[in-house]
mmCIF file of C-alpha atoms in Angstrom:
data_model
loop_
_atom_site.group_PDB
_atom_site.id
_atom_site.type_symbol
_atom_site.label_atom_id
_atom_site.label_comp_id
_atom_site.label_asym_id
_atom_site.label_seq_id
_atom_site.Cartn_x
_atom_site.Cartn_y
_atom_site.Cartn_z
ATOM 1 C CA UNK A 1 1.565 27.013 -20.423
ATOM 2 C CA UNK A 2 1.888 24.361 -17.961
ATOM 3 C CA UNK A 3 5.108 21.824 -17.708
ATOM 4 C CA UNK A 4 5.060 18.334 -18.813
ATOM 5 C CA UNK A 5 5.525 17.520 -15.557
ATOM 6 C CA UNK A 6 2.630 19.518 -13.758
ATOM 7 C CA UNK A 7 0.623 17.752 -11.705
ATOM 8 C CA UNK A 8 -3.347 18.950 -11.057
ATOM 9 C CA UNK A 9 -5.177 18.467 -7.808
ATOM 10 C CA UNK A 10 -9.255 18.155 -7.608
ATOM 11 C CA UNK A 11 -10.162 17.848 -3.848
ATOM 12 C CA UNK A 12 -13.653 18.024 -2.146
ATOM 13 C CA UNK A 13 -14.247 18.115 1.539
ATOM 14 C CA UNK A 14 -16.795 16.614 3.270
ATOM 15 C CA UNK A 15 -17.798 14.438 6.375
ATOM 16 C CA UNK A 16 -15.475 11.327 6.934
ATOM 17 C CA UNK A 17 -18.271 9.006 6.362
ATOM 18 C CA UNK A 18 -19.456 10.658 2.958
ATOM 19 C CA UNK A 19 -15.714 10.606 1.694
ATOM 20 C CA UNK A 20 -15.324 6.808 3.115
ATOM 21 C CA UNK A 21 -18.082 6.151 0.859
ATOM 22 C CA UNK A 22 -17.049 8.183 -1.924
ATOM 23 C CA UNK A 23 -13.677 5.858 -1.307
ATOM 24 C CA UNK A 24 -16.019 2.364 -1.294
ATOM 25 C CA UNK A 25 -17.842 3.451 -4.223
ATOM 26 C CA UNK A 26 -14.436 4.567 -6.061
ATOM 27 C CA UNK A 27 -13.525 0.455 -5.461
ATOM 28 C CA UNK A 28 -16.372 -0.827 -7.069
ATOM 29 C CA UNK A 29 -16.064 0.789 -10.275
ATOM 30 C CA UNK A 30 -13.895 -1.464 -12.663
ATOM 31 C CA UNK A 31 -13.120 0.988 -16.057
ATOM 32 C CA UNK A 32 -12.075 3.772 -13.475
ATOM 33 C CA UNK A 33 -9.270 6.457 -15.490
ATOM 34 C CA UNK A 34 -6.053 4.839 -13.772
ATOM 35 C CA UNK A 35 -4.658 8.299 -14.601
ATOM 36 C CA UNK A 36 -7.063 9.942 -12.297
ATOM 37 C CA UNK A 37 -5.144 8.669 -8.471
ATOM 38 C CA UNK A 38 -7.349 9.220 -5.676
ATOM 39 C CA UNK A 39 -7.135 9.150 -1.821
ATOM 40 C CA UNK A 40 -9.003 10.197 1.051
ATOM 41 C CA UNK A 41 -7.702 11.186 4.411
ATOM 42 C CA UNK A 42 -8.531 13.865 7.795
ATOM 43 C CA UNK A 43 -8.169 16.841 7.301
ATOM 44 C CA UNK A 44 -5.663 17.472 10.660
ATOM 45 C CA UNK A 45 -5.112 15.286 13.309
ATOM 46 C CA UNK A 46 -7.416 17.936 15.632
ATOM 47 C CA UNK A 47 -10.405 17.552 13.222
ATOM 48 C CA UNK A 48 -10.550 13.680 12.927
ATOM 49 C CA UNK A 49 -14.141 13.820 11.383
ATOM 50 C CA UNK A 50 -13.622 16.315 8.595
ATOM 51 C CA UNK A 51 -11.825 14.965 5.458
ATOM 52 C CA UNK A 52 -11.093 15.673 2.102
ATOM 53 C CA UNK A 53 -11.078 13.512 -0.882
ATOM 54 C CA UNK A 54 -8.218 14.141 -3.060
ATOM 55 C CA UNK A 55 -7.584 13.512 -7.262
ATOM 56 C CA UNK A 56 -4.317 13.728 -8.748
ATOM 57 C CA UNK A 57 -4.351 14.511 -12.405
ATOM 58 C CA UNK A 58 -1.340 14.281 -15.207
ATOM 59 C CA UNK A 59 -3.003 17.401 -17.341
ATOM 60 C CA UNK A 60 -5.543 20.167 -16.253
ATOM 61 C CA UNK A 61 -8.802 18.254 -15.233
ATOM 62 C CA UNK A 62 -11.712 18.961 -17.045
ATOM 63 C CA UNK A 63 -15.530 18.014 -17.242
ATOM 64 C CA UNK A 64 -14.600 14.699 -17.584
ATOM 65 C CA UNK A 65 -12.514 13.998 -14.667
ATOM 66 C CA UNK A 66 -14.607 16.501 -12.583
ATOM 67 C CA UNK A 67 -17.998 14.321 -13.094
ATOM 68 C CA UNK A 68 -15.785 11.212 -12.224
ATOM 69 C CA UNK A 69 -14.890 12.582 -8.833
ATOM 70 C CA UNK A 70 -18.352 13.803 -7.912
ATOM 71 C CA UNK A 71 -19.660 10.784 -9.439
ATOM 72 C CA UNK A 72 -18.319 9.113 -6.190
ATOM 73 C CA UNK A 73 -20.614 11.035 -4.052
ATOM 74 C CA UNK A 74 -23.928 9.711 -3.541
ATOM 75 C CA UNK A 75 -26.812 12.670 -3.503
ATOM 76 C CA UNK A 76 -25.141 16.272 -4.052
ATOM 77 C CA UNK A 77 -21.374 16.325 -4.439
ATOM 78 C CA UNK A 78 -19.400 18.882 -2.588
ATOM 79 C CA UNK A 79 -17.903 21.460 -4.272
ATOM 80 C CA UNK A 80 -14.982 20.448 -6.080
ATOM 81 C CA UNK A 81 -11.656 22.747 -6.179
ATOM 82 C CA UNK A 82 -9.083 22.633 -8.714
ATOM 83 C CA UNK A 83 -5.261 23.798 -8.584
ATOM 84 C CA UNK A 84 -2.073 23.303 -10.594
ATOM 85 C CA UNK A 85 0.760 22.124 -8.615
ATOM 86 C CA UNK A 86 4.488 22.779 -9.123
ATOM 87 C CA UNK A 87 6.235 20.867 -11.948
ATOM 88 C CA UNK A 88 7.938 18.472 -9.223
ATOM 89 C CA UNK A 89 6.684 14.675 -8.410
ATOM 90 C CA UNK A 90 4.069 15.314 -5.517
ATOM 91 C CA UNK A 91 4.823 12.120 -3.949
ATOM 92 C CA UNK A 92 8.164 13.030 -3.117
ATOM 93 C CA UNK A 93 6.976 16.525 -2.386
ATOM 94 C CA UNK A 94 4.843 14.989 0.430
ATOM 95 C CA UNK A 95 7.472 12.964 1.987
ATOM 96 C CA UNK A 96 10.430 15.733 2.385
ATOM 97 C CA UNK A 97 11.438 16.287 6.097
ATOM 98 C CA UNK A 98 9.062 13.695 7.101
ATOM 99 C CA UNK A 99 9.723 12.607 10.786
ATOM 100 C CA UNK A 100 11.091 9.154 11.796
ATOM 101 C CA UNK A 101 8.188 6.440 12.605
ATOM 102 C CA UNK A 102 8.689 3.633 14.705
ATOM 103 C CA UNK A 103 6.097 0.586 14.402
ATOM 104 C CA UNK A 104 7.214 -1.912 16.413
ATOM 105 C CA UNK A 105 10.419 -3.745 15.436
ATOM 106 C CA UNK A 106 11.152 -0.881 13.283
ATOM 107 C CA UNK A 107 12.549 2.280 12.716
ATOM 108 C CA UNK A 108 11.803 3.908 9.107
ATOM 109 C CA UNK A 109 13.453 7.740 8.523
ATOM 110 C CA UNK A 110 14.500 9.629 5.271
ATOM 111 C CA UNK A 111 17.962 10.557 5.774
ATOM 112 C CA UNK A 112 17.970 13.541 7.204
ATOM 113 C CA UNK A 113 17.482 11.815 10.519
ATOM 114 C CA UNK A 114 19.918 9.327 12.095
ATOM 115 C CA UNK A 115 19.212 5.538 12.391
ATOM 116 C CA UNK A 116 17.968 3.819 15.504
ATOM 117 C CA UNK A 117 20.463 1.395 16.765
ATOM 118 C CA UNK A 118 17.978 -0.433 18.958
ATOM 119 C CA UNK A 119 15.369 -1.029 16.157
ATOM 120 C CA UNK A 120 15.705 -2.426 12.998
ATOM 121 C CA UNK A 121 16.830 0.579 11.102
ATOM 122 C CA UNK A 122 15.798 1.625 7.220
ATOM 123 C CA UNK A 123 16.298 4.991 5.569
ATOM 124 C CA UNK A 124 13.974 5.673 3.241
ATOM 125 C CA UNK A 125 14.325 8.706 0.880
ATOM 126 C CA UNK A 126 11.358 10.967 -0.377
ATOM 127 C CA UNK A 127 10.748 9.301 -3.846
ATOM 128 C CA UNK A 128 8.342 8.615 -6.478
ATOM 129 C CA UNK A 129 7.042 5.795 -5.072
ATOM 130 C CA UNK A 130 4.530 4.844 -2.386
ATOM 131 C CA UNK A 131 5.724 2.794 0.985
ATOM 132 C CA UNK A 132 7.864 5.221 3.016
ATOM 133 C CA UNK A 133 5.987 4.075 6.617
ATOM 134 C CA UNK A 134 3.907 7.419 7.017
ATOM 135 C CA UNK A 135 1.013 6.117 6.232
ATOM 136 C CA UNK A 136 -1.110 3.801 8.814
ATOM 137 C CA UNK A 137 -1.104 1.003 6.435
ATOM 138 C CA UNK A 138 2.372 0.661 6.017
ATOM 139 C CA UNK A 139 3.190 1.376 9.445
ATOM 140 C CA UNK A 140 0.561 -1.364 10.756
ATOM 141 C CA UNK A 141 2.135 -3.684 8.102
ATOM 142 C CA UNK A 142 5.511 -3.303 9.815
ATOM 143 C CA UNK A 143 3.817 -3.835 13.099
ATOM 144 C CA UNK A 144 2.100 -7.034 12.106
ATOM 145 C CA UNK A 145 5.488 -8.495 10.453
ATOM 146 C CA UNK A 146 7.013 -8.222 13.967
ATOM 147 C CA UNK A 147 4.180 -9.718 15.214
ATOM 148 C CA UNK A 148 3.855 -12.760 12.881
ATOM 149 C CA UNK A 149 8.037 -13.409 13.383
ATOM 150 C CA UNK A 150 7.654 -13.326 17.492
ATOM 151 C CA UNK A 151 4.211 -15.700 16.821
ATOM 152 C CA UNK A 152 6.241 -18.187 15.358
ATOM 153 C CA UNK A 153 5.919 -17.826 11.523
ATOM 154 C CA UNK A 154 8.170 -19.259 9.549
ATOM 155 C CA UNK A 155 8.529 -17.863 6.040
ATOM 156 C CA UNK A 156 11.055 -18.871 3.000
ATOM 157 C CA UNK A 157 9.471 -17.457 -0.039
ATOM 158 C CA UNK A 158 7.884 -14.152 -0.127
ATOM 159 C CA UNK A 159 6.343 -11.795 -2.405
ATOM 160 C CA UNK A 160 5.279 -8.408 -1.781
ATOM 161 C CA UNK A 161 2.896 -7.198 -4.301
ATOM 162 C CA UNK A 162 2.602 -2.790 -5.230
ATOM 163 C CA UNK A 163 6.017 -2.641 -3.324
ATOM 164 C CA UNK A 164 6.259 0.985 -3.730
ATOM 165 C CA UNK A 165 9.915 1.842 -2.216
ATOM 166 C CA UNK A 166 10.473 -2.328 -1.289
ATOM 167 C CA UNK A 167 9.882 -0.882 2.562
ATOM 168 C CA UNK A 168 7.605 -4.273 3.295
ATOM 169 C CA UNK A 169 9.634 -6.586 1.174
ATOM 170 C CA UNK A 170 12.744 -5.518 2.890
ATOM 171 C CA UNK A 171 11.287 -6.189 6.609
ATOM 172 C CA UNK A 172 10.421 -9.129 6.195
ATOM 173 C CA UNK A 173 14.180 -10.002 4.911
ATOM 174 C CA UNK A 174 15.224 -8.629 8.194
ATOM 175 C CA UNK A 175 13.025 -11.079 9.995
ATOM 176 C CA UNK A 176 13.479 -14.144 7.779
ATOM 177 C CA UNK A 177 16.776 -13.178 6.292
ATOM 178 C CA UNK A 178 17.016 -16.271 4.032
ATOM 179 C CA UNK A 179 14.122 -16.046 2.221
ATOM 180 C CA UNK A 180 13.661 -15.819 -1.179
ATOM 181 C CA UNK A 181 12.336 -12.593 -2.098
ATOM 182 C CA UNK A 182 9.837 -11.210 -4.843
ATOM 183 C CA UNK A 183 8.956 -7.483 -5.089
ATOM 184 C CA UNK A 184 6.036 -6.239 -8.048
ATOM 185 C CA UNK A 185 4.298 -2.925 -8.536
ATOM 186 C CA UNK A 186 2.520 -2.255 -11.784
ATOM 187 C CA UNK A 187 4.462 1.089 -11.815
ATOM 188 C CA UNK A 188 7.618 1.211 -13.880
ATOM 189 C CA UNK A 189 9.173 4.048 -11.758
ATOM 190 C CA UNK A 190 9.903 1.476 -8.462
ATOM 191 C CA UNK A 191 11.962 -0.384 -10.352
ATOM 192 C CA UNK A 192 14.603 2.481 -9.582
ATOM 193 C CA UNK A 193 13.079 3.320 -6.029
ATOM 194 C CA UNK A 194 13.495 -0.123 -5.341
ATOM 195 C CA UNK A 195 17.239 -0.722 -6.498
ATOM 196 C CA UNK A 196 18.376 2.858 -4.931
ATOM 197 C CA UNK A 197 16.652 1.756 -1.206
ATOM 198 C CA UNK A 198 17.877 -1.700 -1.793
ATOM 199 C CA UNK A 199 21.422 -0.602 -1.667
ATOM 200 C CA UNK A 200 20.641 1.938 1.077
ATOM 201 C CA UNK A 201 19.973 -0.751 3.232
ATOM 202 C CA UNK A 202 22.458 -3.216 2.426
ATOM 203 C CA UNK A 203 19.784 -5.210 0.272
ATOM 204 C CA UNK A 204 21.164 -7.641 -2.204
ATOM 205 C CA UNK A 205 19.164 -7.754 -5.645
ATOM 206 C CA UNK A 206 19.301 -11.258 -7.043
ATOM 207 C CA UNK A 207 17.059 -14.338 -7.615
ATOM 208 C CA UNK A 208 18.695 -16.592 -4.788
ATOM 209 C CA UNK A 209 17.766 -17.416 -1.036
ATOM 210 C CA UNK A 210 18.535 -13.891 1.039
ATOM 211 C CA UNK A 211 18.033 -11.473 -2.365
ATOM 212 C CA UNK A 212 15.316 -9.698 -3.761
ATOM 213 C CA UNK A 213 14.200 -9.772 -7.694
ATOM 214 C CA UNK A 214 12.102 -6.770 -8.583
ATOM 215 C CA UNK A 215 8.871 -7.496 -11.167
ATOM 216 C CA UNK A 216 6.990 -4.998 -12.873
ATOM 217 C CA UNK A 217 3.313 -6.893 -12.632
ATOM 218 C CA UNK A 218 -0.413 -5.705 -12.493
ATOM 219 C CA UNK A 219 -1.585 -7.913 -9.978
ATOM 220 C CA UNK A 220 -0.396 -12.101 -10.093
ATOM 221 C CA UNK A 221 -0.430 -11.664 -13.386
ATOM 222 C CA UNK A 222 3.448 -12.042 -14.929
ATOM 223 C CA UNK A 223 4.794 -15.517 -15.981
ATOM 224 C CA UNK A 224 8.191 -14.583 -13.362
ATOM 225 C CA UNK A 225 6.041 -14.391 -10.542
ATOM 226 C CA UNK A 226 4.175 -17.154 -10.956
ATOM 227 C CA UNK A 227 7.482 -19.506 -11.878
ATOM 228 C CA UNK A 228 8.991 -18.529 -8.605
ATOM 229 C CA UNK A 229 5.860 -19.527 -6.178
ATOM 230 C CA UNK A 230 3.886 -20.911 -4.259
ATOM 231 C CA UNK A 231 4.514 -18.007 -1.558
ATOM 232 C CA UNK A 232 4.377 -19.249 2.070
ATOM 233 C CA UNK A 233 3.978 -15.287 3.137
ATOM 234 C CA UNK A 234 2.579 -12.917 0.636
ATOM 235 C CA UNK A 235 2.027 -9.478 1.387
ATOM 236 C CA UNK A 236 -0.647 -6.775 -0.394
ATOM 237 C CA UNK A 237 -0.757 -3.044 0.740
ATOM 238 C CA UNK A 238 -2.641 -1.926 -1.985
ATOM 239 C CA UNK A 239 -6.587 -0.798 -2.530
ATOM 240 C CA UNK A 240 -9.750 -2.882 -1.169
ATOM 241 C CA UNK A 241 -11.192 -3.453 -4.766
ATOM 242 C CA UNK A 242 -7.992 -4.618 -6.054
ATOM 243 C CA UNK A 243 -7.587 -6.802 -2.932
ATOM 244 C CA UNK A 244 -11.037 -8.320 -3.336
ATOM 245 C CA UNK A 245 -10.454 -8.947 -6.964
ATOM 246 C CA UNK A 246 -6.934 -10.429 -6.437
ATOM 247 C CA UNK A 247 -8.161 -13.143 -4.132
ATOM 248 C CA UNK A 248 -8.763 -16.654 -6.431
ATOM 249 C CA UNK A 249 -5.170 -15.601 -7.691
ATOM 250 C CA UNK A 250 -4.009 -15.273 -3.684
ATOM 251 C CA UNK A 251 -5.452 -18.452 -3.142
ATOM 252 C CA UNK A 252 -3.610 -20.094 -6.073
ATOM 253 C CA UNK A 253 -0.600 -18.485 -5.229
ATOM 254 C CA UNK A 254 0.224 -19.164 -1.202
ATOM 255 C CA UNK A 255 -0.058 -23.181 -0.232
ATOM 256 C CA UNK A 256 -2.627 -24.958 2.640
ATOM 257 C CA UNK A 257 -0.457 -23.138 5.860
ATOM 258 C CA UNK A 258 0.768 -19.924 4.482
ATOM 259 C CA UNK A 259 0.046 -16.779 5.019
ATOM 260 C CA UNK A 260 -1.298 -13.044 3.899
ATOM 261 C CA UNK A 261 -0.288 -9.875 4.799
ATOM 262 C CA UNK A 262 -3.454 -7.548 3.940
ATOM 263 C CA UNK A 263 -3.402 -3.455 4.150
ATOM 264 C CA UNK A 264 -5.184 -0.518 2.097
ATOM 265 C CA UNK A 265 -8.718 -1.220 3.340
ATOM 266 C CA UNK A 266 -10.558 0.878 5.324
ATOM 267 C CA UNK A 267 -12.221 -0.832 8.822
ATOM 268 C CA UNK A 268 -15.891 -1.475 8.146
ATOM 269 C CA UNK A 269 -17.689 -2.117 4.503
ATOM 270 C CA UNK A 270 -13.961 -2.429 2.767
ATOM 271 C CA UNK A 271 -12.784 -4.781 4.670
ATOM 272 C CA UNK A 272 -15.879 -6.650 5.050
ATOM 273 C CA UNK A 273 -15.946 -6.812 1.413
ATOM 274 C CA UNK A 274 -12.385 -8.126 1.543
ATOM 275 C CA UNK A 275 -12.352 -11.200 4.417
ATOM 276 C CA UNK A 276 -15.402 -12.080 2.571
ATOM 277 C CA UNK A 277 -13.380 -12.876 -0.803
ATOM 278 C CA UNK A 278 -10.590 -14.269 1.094
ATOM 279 C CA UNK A 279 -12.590 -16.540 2.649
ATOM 280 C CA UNK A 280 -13.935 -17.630 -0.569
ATOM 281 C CA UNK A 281 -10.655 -18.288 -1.421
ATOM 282 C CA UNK A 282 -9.595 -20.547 1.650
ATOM 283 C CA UNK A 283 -8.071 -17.734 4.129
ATOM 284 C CA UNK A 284 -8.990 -17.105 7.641
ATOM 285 C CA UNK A 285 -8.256 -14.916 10.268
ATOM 286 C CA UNK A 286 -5.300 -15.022 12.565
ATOM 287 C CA UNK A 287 -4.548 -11.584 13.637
ATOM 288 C CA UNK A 288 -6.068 -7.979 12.702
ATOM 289 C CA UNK A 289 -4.462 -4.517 13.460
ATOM 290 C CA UNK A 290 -6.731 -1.160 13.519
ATOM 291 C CA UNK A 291 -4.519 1.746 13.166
ATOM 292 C CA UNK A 292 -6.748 5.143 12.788
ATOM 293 C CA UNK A 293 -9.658 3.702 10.434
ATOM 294 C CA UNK A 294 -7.728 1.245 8.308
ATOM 295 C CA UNK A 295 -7.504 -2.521 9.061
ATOM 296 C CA UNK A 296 -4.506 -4.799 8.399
ATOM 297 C CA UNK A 297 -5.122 -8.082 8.288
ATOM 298 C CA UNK A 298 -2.999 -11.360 8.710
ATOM 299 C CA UNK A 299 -5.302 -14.353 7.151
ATOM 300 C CA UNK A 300 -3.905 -18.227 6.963
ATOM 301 C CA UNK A 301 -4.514 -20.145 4.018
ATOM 302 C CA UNK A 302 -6.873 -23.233 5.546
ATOM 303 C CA UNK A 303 -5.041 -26.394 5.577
ATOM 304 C CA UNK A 304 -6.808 -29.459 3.126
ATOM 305 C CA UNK A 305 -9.081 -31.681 5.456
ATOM 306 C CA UNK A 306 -8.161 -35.272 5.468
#
């Protein structure tokens, strides 16, 4: 019998572009099983074009949760594998002995590695939460905070929205160290993740100018988050549909002038899809990052016309 805590795997390989659209088509669909977690990424770094599209399931899949995945596939699905994994948090399982990264200001390792006294330094451990810099979104994130500080961007109250481990949140402390700081994720577990990596990194939690108050939220919508805005700088490395559904609330949330930190899309229909709603809701572009075939995007919130 399996554990409580087993985790279940579905994956199906196929061409990048057939599991990019698999991914696109996965965005568009608005009842999706939130239980059912997908990604999609290469395969190895030597076979760029061949990827696999991966399902993470909390009990053993079956026809259900099978159709939904090859639902995603337009024309005949690839074959679809299943496999039972261990009775430990895959997440974390993913992120053990995970090498250092270093995207621009900053240097991000778990700690079994030593810090970087030239960069800004934060040790992340392998936890249950996403954010730990591996991934190109986060990574260009990090990048494009550094970039926005040495462009001239001023920033006293931020929010970073699906925090994950507080990785984003915490950067841009570093950069604007007296800002007020708001961290969400609509999972319960970061709460923990959040508090154990604040105090890691010498992070106080607290509702004043230079601390950090974590939120459990799905999406804008929590009575806290809204109390403490407008947001001059708010960040979102999430999903493109959530993104694209999240923008009248962006737009309500960060003032004429501020700014938005935007990660989780993929370069081409996704983030078409998303600098369309933005600009529906009054954002521009000011700066855009392509790291491997996601897009991070810094937008401005267009100033009123007198």
């Amino acid at each position: 019998m399996a554990s409580a805590d087993t985790t279940w795997k579905l994956s199906a390989f196929a061409p990048k572009p057939v599991v990019q659209a698999a991914l696109l088509a996965h965005d568009l669909i608005d009842d999706w099983d939130f239980e059912l977690v997908i990604a999609g990424r290469e395969v190895a770094e030597d076979r760029p074009d061949d990827w696999v599209l991966e399902g993470w399931y909390p009990r053993k899949p079956g026809k259900a949760e099978k159709a939904a995945l090859a639902g995603l596939f337009e024309g005949t699905a690839p074959k679809i594998t299943v496999e039972e994994l261990p009775p430990e948090d895959w997440v974390t399982l993913s992120q053990h002995n995970a090498p250092p990264i270093r995207a621009g200001r900053f240097h991000v390792h778990t700690p079994d590695y030593p810090a970087d006294p030239d960069l800004i330094d934060f040790v992340i451990p392998a936890s249950q939460a996403f954010g730990t810099g591996q991934h190109k979104t986060t990574a260009g994130c990090l990048e494009m905070l550094g970039h926005m500080k040495a462009s001239g961007v001023i920033a006293r109250n931020v929010a970073d929205i699906g925090t994950g481990t507080g990785l984003l949140g915490f950067a841009a402390l570093a950069l604007w160290p007296r800002i007020t700081l708001t961290l969400t994720d609509i999972d319960p577990v970061c709460t923990g993740v959040v508090e154990e990596n604040a105090a890691l990194n010498g992070v106080t939690m607290g509702a004043g100018a230079g601390e950090a108050v974590m939120i459990i939220a799905d999406g804008m919508d929590d009575p806290l988050l809204q109390v403490r805005g407008p947001y001059d700088l708010l960040i979102a490395n999430i999903l493109a549909g959530p993104l694209v559904s999240l923008a009248p609330d962006f737009g309500k949330a960060v003032p004429p002038g501020g700014h938005l930190l935007l990660a989780g899309l993929l370069a081409g229909e996704q983030e078409a899809a998303v600098r369309r709603a933005m600009a529906l809701a009054g954002f521009r572009l000011a700066a855009r990052l392509q790291r491997g075939d996601w897009a991070i995007l810094w937008l401005r919130r267009r100033r009123a016309i007198r």
